[in-house]
Tab-separated table of C-alpha atoms in Angstrom:
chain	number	residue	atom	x	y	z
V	996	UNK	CA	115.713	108.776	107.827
V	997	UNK	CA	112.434	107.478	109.853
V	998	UNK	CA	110.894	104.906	108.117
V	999	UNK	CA	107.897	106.233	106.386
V	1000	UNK	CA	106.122	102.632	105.633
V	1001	UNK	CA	103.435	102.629	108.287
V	1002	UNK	CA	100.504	100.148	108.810
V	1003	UNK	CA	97.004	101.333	109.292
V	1004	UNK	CA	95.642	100.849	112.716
V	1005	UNK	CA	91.877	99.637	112.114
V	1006	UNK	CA	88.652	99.804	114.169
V	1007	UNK	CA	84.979	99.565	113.677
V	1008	UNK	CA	83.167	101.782	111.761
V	1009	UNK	CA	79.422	102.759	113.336
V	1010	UNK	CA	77.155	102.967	110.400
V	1011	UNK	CA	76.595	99.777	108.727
V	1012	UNK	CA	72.932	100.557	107.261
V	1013	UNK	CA	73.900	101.963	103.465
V	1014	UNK	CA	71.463	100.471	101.079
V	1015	UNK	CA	71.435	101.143	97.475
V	1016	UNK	CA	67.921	100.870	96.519
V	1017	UNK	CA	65.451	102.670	94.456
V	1018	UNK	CA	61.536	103.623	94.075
V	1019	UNK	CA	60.067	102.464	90.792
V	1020	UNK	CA	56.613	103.835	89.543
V	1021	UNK	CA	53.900	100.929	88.532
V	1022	UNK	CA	50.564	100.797	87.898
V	1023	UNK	CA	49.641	99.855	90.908
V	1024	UNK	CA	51.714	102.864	92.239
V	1025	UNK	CA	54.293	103.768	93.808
V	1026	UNK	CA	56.700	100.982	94.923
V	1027	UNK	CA	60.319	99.980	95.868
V	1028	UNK	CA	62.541	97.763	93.862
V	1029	UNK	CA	65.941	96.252	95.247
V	1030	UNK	CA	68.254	97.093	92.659
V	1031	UNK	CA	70.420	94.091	90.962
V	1032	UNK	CA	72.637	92.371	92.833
V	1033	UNK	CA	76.161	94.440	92.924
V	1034	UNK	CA	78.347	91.202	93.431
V	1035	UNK	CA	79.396	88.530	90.482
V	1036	UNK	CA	78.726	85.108	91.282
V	1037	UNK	CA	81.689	83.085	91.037
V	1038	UNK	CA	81.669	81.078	88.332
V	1039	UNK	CA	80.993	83.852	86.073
V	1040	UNK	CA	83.466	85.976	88.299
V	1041	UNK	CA	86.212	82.543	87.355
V	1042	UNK	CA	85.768	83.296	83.830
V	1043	UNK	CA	86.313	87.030	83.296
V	1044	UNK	CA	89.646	87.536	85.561
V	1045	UNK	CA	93.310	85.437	85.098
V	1046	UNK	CA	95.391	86.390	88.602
V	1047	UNK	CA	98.733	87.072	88.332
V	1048	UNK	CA	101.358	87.973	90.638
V	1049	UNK	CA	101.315	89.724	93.891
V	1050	UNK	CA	101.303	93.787	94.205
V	1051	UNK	CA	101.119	94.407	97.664
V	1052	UNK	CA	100.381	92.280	101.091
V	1053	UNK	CA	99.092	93.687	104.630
V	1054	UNK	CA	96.592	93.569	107.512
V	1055	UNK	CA	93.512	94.661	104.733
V	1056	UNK	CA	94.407	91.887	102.532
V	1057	UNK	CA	96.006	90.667	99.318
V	1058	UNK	CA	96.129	92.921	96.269
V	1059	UNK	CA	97.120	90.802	92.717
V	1060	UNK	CA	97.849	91.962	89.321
V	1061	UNK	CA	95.212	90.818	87.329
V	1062	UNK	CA	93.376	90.707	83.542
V	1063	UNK	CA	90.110	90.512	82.420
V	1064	UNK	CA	89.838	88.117	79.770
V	1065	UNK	CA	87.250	89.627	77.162
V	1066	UNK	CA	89.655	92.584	76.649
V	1067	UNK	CA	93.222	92.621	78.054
V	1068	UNK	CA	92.274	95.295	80.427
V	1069	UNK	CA	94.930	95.260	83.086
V	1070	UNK	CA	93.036	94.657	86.613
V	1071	UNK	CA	93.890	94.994	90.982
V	1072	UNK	CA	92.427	92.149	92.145
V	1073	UNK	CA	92.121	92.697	96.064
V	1074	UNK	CA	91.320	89.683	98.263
V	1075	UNK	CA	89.939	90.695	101.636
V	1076	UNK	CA	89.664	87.570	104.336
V	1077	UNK	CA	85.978	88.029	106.000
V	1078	UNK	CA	87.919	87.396	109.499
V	1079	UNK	CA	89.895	90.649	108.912
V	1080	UNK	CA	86.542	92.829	108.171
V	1081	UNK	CA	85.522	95.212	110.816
V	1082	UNK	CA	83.178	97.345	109.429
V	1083	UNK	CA	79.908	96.091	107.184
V	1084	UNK	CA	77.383	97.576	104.928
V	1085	UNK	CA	75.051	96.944	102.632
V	1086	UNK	CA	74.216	97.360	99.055
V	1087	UNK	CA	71.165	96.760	97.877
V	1088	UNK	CA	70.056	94.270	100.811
V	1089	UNK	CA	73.290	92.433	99.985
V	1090	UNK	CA	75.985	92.597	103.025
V	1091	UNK	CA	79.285	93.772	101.986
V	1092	UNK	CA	82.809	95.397	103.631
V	1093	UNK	CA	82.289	99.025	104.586
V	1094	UNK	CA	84.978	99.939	102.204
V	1095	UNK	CA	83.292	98.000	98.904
V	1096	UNK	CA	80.217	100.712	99.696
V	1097	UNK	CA	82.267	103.548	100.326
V	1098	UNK	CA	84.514	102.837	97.368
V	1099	UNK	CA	81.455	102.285	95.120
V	1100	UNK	CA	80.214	105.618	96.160
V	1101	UNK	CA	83.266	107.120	94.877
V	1102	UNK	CA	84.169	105.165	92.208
V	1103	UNK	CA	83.435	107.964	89.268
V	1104	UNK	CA	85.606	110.262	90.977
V	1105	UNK	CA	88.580	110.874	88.293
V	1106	UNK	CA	91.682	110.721	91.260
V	1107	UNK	CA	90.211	107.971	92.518
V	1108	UNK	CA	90.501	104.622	91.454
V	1109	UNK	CA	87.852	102.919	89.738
V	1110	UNK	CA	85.908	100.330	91.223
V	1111	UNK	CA	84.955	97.274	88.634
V	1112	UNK	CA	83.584	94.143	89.859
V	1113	UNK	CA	83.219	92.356	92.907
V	1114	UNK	CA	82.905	88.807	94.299
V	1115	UNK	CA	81.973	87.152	97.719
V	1116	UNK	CA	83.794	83.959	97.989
V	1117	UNK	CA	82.626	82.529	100.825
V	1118	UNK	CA	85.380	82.958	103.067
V	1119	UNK	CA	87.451	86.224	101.196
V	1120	UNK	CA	85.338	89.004	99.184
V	1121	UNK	CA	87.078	89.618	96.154
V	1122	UNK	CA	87.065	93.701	95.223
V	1123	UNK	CA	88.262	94.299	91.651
V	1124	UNK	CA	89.376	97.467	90.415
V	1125	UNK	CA	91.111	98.935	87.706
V	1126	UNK	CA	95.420	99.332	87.659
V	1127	UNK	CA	97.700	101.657	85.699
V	1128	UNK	CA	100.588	99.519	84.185
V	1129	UNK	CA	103.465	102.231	84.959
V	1130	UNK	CA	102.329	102.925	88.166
V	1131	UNK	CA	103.918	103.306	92.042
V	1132	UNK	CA	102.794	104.302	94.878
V	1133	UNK	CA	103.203	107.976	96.066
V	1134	UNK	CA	105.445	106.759	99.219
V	1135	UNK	CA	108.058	104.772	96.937
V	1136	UNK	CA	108.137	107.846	94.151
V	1137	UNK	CA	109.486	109.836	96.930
V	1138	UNK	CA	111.860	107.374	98.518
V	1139	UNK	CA	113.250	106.542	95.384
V	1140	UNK	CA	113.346	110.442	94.314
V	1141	UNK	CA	113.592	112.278	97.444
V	1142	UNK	CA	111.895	115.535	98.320
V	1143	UNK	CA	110.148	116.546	95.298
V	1144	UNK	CA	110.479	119.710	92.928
V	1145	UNK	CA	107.803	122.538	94.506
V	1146	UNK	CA	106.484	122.303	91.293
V	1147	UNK	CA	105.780	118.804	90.908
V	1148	UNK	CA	104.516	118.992	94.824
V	1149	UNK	CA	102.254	121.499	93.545
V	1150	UNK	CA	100.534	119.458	90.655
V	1151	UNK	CA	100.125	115.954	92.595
V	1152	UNK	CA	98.689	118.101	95.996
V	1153	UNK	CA	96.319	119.911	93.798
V	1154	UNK	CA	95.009	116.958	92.413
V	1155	UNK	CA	94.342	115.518	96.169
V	1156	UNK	CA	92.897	118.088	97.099
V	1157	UNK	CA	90.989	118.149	94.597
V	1158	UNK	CA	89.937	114.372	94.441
V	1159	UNK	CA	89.007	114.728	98.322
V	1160	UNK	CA	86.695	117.446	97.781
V	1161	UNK	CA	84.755	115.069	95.725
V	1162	UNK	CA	84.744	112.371	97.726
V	1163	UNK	CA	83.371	114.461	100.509
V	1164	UNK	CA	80.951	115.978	98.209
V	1165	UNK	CA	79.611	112.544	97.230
V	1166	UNK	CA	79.727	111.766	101.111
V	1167	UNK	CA	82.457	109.736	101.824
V	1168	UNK	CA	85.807	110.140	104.304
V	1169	UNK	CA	89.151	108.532	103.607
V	1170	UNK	CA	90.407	109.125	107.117
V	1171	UNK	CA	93.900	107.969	105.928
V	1172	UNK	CA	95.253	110.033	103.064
V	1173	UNK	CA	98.515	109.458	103.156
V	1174	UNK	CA	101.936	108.391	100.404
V	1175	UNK	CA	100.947	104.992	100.511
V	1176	UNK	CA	97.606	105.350	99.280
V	1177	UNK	CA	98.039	107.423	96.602
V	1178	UNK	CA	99.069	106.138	93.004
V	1179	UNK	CA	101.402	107.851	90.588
V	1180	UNK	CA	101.012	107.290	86.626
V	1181	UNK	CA	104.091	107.471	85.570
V	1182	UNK	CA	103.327	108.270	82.441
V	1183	UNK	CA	101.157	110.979	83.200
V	1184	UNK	CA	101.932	111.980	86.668
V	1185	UNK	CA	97.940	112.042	87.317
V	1186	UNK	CA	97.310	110.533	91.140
V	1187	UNK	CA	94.682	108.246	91.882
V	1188	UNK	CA	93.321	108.006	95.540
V	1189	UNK	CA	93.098	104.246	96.970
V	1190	UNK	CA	92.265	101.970	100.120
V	1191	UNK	CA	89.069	103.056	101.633
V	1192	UNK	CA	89.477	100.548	104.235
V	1193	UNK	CA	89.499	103.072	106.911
V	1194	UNK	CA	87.290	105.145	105.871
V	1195	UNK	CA	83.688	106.305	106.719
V	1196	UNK	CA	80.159	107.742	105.632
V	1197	UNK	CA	80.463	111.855	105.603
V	1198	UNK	CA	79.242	112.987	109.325
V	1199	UNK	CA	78.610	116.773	111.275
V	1200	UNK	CA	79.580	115.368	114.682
V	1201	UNK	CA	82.708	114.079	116.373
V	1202	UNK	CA	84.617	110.891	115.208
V	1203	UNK	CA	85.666	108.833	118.832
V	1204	UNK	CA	87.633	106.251	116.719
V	1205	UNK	CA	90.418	106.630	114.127
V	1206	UNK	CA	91.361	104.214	111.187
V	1207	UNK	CA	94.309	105.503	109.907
V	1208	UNK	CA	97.411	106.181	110.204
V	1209	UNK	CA	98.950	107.001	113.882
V	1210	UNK	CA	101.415	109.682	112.461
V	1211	UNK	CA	99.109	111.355	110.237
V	1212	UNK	CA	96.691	111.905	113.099
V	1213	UNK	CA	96.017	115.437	114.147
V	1214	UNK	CA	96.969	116.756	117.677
V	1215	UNK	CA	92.595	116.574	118.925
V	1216	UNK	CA	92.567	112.926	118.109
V	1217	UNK	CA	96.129	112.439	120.267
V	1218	UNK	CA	95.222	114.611	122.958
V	1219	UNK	CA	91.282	113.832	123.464
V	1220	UNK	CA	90.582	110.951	121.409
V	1221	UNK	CA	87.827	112.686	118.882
V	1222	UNK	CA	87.856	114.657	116.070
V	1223	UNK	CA	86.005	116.029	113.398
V	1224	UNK	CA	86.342	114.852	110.004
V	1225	UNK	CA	87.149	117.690	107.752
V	1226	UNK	CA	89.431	119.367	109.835
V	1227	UNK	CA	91.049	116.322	110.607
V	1228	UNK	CA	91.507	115.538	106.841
V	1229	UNK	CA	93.202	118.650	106.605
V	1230	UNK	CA	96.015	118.307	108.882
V	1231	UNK	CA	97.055	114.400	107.327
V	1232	UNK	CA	96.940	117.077	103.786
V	1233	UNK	CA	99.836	119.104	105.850
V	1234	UNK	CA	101.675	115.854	106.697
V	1235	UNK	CA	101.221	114.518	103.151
V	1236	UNK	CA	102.138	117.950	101.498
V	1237	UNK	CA	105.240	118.457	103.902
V	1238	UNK	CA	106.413	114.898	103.269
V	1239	UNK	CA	106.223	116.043	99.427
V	1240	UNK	CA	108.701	118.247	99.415
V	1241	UNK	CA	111.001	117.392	102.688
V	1242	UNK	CA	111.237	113.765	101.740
V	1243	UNK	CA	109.536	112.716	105.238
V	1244	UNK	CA	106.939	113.388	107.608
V	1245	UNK	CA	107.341	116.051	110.039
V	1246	UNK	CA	106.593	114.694	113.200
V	1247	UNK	CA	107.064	110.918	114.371
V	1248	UNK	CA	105.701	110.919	118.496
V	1249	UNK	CA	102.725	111.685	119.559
V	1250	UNK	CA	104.628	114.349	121.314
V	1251	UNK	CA	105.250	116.054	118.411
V	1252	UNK	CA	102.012	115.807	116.909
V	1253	UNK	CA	100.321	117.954	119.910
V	1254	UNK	CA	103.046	120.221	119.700
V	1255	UNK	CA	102.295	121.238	116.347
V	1256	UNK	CA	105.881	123.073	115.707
V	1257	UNK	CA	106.748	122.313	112.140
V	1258	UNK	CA	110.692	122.689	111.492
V	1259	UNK	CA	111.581	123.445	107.737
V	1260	UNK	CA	115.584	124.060	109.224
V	1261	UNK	CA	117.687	123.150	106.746
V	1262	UNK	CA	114.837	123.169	104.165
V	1263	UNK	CA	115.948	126.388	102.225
V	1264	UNK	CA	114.824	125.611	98.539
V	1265	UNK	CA	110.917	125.689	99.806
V	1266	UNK	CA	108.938	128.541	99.130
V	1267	UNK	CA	107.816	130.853	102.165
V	1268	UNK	CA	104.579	130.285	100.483
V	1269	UNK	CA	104.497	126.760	100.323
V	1270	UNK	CA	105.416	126.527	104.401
V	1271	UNK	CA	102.675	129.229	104.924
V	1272	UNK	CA	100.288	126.563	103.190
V	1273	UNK	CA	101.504	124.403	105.520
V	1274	UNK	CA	101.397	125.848	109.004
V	1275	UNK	CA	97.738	126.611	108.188
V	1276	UNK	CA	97.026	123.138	107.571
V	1277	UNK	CA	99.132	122.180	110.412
V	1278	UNK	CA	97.530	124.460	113.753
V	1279	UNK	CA	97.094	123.202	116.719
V	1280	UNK	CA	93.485	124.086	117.028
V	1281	UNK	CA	91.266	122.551	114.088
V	1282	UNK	CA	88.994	125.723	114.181
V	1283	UNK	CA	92.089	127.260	112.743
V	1284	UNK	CA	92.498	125.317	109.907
V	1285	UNK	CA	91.003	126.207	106.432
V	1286	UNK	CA	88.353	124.349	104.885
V	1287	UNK	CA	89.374	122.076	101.735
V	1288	UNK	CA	88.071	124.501	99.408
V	1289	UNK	CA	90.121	127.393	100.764
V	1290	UNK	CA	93.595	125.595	100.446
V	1291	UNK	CA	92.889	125.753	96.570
V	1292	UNK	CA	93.325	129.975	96.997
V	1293	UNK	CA	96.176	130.129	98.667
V	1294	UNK	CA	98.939	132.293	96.888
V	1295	UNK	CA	100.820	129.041	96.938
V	1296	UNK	CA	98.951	127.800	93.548
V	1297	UNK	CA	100.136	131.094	91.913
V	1298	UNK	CA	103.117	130.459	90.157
V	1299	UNK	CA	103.274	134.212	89.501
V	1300	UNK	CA	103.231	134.890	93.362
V	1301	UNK	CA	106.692	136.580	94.175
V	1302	UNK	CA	108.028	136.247	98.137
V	1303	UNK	CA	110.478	138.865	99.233
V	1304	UNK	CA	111.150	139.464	102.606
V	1305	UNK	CA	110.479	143.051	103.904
V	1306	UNK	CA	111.678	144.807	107.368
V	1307	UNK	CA	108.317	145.619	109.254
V	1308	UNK	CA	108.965	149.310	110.118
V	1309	UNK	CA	109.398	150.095	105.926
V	1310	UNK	CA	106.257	148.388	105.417
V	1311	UNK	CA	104.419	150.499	108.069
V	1312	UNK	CA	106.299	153.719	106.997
V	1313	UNK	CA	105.623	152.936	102.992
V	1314	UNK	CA	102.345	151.743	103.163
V	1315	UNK	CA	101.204	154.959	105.803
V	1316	UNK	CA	102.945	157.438	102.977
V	1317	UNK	CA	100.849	155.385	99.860
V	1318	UNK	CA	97.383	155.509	101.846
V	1319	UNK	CA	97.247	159.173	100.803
V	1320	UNK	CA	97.325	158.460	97.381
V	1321	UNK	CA	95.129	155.423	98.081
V	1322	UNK	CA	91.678	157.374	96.442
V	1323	UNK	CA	93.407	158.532	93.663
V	1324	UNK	CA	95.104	154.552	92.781
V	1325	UNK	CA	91.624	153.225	93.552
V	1326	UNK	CA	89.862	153.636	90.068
V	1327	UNK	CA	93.267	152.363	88.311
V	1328	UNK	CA	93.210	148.996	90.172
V	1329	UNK	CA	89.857	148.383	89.862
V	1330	UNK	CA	89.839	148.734	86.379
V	1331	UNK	CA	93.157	146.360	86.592
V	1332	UNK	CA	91.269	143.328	88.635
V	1333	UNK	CA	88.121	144.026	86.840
V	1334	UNK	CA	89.875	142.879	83.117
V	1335	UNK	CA	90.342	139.646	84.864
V	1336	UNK	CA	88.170	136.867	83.562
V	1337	UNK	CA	87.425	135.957	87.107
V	1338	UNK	CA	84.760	136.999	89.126
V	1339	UNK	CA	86.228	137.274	92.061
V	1340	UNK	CA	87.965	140.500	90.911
V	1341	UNK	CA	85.079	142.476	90.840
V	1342	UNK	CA	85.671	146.097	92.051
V	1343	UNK	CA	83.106	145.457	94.678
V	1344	UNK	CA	85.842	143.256	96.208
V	1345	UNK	CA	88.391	145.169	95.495
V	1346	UNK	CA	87.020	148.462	97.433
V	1347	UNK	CA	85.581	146.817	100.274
V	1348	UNK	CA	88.440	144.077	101.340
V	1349	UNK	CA	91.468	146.083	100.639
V	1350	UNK	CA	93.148	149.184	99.594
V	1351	UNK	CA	95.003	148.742	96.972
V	1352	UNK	CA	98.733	151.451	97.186
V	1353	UNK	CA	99.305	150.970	93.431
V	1354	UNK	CA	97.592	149.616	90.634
V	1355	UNK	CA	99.602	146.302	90.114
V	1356	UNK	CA	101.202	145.690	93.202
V	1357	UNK	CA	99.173	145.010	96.741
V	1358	UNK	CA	100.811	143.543	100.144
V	1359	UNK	CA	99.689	141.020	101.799
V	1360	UNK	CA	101.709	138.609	104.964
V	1361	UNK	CA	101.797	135.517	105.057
V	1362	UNK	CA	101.514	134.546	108.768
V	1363	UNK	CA	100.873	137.976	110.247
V	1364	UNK	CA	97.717	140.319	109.998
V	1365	UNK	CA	96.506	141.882	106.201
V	1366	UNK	CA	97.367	145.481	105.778
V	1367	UNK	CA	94.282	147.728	105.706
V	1368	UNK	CA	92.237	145.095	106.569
V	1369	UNK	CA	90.841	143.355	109.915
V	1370	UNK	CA	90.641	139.753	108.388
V	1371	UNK	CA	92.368	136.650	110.788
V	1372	UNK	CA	95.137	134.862	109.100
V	1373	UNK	CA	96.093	131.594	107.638
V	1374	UNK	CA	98.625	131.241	110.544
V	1375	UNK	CA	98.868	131.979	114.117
V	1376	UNK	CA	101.139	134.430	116.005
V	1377	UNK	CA	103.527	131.770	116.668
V	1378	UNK	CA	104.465	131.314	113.001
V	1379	UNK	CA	107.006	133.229	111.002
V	1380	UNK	CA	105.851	136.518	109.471
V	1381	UNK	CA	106.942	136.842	106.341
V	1382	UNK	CA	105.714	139.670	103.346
V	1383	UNK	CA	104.629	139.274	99.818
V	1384	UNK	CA	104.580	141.152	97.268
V	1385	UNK	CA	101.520	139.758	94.974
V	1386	UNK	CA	100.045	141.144	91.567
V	1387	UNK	CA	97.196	142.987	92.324
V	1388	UNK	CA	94.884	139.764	90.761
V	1389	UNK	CA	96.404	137.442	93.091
V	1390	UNK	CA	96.796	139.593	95.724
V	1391	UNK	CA	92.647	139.752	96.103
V	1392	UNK	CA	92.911	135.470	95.669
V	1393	UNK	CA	94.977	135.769	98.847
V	1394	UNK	CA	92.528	138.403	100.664
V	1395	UNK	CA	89.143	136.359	99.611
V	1396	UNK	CA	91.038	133.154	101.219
V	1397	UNK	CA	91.957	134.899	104.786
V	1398	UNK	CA	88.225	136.647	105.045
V	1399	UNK	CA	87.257	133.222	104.122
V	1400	UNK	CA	89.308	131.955	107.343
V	1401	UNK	CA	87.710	134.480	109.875
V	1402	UNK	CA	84.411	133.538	108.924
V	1403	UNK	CA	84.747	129.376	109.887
V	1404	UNK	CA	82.354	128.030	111.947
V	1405	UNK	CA	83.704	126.704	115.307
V	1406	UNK	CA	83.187	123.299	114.960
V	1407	UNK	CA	85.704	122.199	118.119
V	1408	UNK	CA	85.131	123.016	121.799
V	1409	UNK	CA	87.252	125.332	123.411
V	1410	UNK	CA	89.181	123.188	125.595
V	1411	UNK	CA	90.032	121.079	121.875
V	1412	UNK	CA	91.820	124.314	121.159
């Protein structure tokens, strides 16, 4: 097996001009204030923490198990050498690592970990943040495991996903999800995001460095040495979500990153659903991929999604013989979708994205071109196509997510693609 423990490769960040300050109202009008200092000094900083023994060691630093005296809380107590900072900020006039002001800014995000003190030392700045007592990191779970149950897979990538939606809402980029920087509670299996030392301020134009991780870069970065940041967060999501449940990444030389065949030979327990999710995430051409939001509706996510594969030419003949009765179905499955308690199964939708051959049961194909319908797909032509036979609720989940896809902006130029 490849070894999967990889170091970051770092490089500056541009913006270094973040500063947390706020307007105050006074008599005299209206005037700004610099908010309080966001550091500890360190004599009061002395007092609150006991350090412990060593958690992890690398280029960022030294992370310490820690507690904070007044309570017993259980601490990460991160030392970062000045000489090893690349990237600066600022917080409220005070001068700080890029990644203390990126990590504040996501700090009440619940999968990611929470930010609780901080101290400049003089020569190291001291980050503390919280730390989950049954806890391991996302890349030993899996070595120690192997490939993970689908359904497991499911849960932790949900909760990614989900935790990197917020951090781009709140304006922040990880730029190196990955195993390693991801935390499993072992108690709870809930996942907490971590290390936003390569990581950057939310941005509509191209990246032309990269902080991460070499393997989990997409094919743009690789081939042209730019990228944009969502679309490149989704691919390293395809790497991560394959490496769930294979037991490894997919692709280990650059070679094989611009390439952007994914192999699942040999892989026979995972869902056809689950490697549709992850050819989409994994094209070539980052126009292709879906936006963030979109991965959360694919059938994948529906545990009642059923995959059965279907010859082609008894799909055409049985879906041209069940378009005549199409009219008379119509009312029956609206009425079905409609007693959903979700919106999106509004008969509105259902009559103008798809007809519908019975009232429970719609087709859709994963990798290949929507019956009845002119929407793009999740998945170029050079990926498997493979049918689905979806209830008729989840069946419009899956159409509103490929009309989603055909209507993405092209952010990439065409020779990108």
């Amino acid at each position: 097996m490849f070894s999967r423990k990889l170091c970051s490769v770092l490089s500056p960040t541009k913006r270094t001009d973040k500063d947390d300050t706020y307007v105050a109202m006074t008599p005299s009008g209206t005037q700004t204030v610099p908010a309080a200092s966001p550091l500890s000094d360190r004599e009061t900083f002395a007092r609150n923490y006991r350090v412990g023994h060593v958690l992890g060691k690398g280029g960022f630093g030294t992370v310490y198990a820690g507690i904070r005296l007044r309570d017993g809380l259980p601490v990460a107590i991160k030392h970062v050498p000045k000489s090893s900072v690349t990237a600066w900020g600022q917080v409220n006039g005070v001068r700080v690592p890029l990644e203390f002001c990126l990590l504040r800014q996501v700090s009440h995000i619940p999968g990611v970990v929470k930010l609780l003190d901080a101290c400049d030392t003089g020569d190291v700045f001291v980050v503390v943040m919280e730390r989950m007592e049954s806890c391991k990191d996302l890349f030993d779970f899996i070595t120690e495991r192997g490939a993970l149950p689908e359904a497991m897979a499911k849960s932790f990538f949900r909760q990614v996903v989900e935790a990197v939606i917020q951090c781009h809402r709140a304006g922040v980029f990880h730029r190196d999800i990955k195993d390693e920087n991801i935390l499993v509670d072992l108690k709870t299996l809930t996942l907490k995001l971590i290390d936003f030392g390569s990581g950057a301020y939310v941005k509509e134009s191209l990246f032309s460095d990269f902080d991460g991780t070499r393997v989990y870069s997409p094919p743009e970065w690789i081939n042209y040495r730019k990228y944009h940041g969502m679309p490149a967060t989704v691919w390293s999501l395809g790497i991560l979500l394959y490496d769930m449940v294979c037991g490894d990444i997919p692709f280990e030389q650059d070679e094989q990153i611009v390439s952007a065949q994914v192999s699942f030979q040999g892989a026979h327990h995972i869902s056809r659903q689950c490697q549709d999710l992850i050819r989409s995430l994994l094209e070539f051409c980052p126009d292709d991929r879906p936006s963030l939001e979109q991965v959360l509706f694919h059938p994948w996510f529906y545990p009642e999604v059923e995959v059965s594969v279907v010859d082609s030419g008894s799909v055409t003949a049985d879906c041209s013989m069940q378009m005549d009765q199409t009219w008379s179905v119509m009312e029956t499955a609206t009425n079905t979708c409609s007693s959903s308690s979700d919106s999106h199964f509004s008969s509105s939708v259902v009559s103008s994205t798809i007809a519908v051959p019975s009232p429970r049961r719609a087709s859709f194909t994963l990798g290949g071109s929507l019956p009845y319908s002119s929407a793009s797909t999740a998945s170029s032509s050079r990926n498997s196509m493979t049918e689905v036979d979806l209830d008729c609720e989840f069946a419009m989940e899956a159409v509103i997510y490929h009309e989603e896809r055909a209507h993405l902006p092209l952010q990439m130029a065409p020779e990108m693609c």
